Coordinates of C-alpha atoms in Angstrom, one line a residue:
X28 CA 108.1 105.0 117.2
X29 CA 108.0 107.9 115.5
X30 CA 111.1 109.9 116.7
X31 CA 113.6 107.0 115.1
X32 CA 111.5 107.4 111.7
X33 CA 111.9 111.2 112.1
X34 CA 115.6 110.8 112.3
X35 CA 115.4 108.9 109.0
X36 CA 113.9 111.0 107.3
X37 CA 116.6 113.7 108.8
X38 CA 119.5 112.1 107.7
X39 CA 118.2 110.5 104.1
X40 CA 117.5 114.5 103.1
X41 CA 120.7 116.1 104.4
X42 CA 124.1 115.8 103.4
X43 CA 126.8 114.8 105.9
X44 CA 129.4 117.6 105.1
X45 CA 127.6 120.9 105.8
X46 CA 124.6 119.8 106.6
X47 CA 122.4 120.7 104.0
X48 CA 119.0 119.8 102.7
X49 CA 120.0 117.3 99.7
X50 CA 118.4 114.7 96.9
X51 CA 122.3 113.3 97.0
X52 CA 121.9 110.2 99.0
X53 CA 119.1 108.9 97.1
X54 CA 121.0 109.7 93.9
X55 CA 124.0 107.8 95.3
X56 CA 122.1 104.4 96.0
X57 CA 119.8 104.5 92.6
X58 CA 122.9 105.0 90.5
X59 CA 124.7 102.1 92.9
X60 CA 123.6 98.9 90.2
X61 CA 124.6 96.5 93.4
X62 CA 122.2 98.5 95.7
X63 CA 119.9 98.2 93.1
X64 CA 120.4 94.5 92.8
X65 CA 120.5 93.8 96.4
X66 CA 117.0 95.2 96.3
X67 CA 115.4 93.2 93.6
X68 CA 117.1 89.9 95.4
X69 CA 115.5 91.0 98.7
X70 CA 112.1 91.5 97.0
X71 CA 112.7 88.0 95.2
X72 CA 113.5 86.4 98.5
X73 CA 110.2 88.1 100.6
X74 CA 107.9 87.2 97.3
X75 CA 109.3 83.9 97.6
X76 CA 109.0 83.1 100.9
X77 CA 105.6 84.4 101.3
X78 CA 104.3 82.5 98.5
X79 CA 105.5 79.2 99.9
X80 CA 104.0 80.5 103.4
X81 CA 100.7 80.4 101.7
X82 CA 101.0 77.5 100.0
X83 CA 102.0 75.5 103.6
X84 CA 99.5 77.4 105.7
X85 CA 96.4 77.5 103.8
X86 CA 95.9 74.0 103.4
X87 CA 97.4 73.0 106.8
X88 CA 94.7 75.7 108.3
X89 CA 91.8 74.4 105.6
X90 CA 92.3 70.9 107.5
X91 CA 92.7 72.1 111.2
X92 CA 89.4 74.1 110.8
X93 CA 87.7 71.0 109.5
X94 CA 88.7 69.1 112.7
X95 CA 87.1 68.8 116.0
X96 CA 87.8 72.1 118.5
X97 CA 89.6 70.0 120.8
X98 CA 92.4 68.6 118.6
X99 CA 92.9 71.7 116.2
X100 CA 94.1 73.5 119.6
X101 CA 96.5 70.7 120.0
X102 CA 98.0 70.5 116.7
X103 CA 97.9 74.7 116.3
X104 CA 99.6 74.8 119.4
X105 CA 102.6 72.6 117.8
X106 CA 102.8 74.9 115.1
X107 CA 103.3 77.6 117.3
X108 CA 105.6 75.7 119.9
X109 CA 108.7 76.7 118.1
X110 CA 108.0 80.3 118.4
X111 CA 108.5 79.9 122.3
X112 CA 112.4 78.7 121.2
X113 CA 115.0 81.9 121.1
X114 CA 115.1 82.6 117.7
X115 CA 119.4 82.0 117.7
X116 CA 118.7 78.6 118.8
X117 CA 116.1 77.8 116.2
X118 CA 118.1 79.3 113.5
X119 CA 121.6 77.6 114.5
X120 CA 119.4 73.8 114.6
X121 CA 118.0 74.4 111.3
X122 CA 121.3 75.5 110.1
X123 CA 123.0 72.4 111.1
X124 CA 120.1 70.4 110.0
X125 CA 120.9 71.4 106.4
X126 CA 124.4 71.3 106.9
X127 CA 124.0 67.9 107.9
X128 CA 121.9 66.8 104.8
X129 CA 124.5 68.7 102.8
X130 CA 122.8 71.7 101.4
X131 CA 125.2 74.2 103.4
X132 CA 127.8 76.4 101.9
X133 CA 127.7 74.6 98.6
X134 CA 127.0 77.3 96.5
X135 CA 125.8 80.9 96.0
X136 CA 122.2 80.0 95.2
X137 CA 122.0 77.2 97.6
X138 CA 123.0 79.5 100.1
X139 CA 119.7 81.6 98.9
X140 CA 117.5 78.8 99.2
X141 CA 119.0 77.7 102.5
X142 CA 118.1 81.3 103.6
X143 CA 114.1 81.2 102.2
X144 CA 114.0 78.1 103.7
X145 CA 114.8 79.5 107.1
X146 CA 112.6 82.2 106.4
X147 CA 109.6 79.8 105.9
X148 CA 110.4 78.0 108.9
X149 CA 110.6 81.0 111.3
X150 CA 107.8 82.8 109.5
X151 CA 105.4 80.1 108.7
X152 CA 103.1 80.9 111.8
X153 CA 102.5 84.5 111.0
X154 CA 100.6 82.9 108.2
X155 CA 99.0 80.0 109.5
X156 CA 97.5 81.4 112.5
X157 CA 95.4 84.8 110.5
X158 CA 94.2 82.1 107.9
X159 CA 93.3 79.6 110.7
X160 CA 91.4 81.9 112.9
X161 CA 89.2 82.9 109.8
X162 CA 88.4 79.8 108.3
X163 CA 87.3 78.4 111.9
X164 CA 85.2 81.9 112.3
X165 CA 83.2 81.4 108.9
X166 CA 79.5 81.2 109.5
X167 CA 78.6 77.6 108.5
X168 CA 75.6 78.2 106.7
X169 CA 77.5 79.5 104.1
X170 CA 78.2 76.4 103.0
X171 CA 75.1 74.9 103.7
X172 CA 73.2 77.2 101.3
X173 CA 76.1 76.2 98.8
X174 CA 75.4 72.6 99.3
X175 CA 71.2 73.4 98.9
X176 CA 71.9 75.0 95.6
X177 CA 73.7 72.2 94.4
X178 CA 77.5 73.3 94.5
X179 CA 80.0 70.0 95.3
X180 CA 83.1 70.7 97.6
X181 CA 85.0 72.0 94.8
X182 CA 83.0 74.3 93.8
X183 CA 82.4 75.7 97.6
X184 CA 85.8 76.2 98.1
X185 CA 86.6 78.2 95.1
X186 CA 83.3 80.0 95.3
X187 CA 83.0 81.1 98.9
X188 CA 85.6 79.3 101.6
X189 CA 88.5 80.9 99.5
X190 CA 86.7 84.1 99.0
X191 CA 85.7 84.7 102.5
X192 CA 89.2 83.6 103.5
X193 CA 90.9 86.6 101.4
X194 CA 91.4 88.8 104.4
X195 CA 93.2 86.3 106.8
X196 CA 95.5 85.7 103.9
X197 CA 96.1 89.1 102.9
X198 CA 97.0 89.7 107.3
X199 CA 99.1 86.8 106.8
X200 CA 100.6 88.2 103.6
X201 CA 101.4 91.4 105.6
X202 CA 102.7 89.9 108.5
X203 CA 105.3 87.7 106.6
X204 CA 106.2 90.2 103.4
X205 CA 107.1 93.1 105.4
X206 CA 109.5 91.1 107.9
X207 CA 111.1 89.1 105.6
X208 CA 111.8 91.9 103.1
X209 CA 114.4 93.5 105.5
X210 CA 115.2 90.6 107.6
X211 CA 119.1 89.6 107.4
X212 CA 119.9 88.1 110.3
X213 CA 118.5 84.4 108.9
X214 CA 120.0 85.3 105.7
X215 CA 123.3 86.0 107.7
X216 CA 123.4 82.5 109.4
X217 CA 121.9 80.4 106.3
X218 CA 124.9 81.8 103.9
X219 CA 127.7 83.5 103.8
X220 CA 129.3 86.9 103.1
X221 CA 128.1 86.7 99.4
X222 CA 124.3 85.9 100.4
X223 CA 123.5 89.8 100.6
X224 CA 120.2 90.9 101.2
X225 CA 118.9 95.2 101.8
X226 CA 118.8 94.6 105.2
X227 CA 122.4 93.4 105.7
X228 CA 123.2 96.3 103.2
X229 CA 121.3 99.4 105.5
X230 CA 122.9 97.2 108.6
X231 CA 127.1 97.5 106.8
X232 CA 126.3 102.0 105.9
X233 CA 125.2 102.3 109.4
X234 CA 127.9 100.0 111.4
X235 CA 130.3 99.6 108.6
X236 CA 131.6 102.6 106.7
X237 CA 129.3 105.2 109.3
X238 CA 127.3 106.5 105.9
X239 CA 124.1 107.2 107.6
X240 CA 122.7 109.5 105.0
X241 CA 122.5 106.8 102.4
X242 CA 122.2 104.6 104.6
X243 CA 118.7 106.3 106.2
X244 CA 118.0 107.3 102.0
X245 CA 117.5 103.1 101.7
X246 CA 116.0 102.7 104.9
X247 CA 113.5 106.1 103.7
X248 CA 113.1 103.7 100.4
X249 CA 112.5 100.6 102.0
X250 CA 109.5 102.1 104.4
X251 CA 108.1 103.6 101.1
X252 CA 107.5 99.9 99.8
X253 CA 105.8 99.0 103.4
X254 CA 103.6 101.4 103.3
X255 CA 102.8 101.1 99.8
X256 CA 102.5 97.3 100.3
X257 CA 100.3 97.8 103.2
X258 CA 98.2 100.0 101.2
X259 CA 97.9 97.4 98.5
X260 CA 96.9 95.3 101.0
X261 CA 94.3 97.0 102.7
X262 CA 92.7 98.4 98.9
X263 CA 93.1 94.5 98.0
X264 CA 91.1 93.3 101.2
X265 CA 88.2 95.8 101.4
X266 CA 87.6 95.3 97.5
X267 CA 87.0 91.2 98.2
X268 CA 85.5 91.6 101.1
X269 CA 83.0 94.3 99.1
X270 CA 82.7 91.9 96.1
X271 CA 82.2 88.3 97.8
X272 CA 79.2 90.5 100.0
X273 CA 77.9 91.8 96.9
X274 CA 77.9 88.3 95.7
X275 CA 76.5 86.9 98.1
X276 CA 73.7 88.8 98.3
X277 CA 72.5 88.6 94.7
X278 CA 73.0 84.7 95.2
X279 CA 70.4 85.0 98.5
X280 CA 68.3 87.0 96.8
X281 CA 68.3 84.9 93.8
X282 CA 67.6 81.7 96.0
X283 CA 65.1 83.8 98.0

């Protein structure tokens, strides 16, 4: 794992004719205004489809952890079914599902939304099953000490289930941002030529016109916002997780 992202760094800091150590590639794709632009849609389409991944998965994990053991498994194990499809065929059925209902190839935007809807689709999962696995682990009596001091269901959700749910989100949030910010391949079969996304870019300099030092300069880029992503994550998790505790003890101590 680490060799490959050695070789990146390599070729993003040295320039192709003799060699050299060089800032050139990265001065090449930051004064490119499509590269640029390529990037911003990717970070639209990733923002996008993680947002609508949250908004399916939480409440469709919210019910299944309110159900009875025995027919959660059942109905997580749908959810996951698809997974155990090759990903070609899954792709290639959704794609003629749409093409069917006529949202194929009809424009350039459609052909975006086509491709965040495949991205939902394949990615969903990744989110359901973090935010599942913590709401069915929640200690119970969390609630219980809410309902005791007089909190309705609303009030419990916002005020602890939600809270104490942050870090399976913020998993989920990491397992379906990171993916889909370099993913093409769903873009490539939900569009066309003219749906272009970073990762079909970094994909075209490698394969296409052989310019791996840019090439490895957007791929260098592109890890950068992982990592600093991840970070965000992590800082974002361990401060809730810190706070709702804190919070939680003052309210035990006050009830004490």
């Amino acid at each position: 794992m680490i060799f490959p992202l050695l070789l990146i760094c390599y070729y993003a800091f040295t320039d192709k004719g003799t060699g050299a150590f060089t800032f050139g590639n990265f001065i090449r794709f930051f004064s490119d205004t499509t590269a640029i632009t390529t990037l911003l849609i990717s970070l639209l389409i990733a923002l996008v489809t993680t947002v609508l991944c949250i908004l399916i998965a939480y409440p469709v994990a919210y019910i299944l952890s309110r159900m009875r053991a025995s027919k959660s498994y059942i109905l997580v194990m749908l959810f996951v079914m698809p997974m155990w499809i090759n990903f070609v065929l899954r792709a290639m059925a959704l794609r003629e599902l749409l093409d069917l209902v006529g949202l194929l190839g009809r424009s350039d935007f459609l052909n975006y939304v086509n491709s965040v809807i495949g991205m939902v689709y394949d990615f969903l999962p990744f989110m359901l099953l973090p935010i599942y696995t913590v709401l069915t682990n929640l200690d119970k009596s969390y609630f219980e000490a809410s309902a005791d001091l007089g909190a309705n269901g609303f009030t419990t959700f916002f005020k602890v289930t939600l809270p104490l749910s942050t870090g399976g989100i913020m998993s989920g949030i990491t397992m379906v941002f990171m993916p889909v910010f370099s993913a093409y391949s769903i873009t490539n079969m939900m569009g066309d030529s003219s749906t272009n996304v970073i990762g079909n870019k970094i994909n075209g300099l490698f394969t296409t016109t052989s310019t791996w030092g840019v090439g490895s300069a957007l791929s260098f880029v592109l890890l950068v916002l992982v990592f600093l992503a991840m970070i965000i994550s992590s800082v974002a998790t361990r401060k809730t997780a810190k706070a709702t505790a804190v919070e939680t003890a003052k309210k035990g101590g006050g009830a004490q």
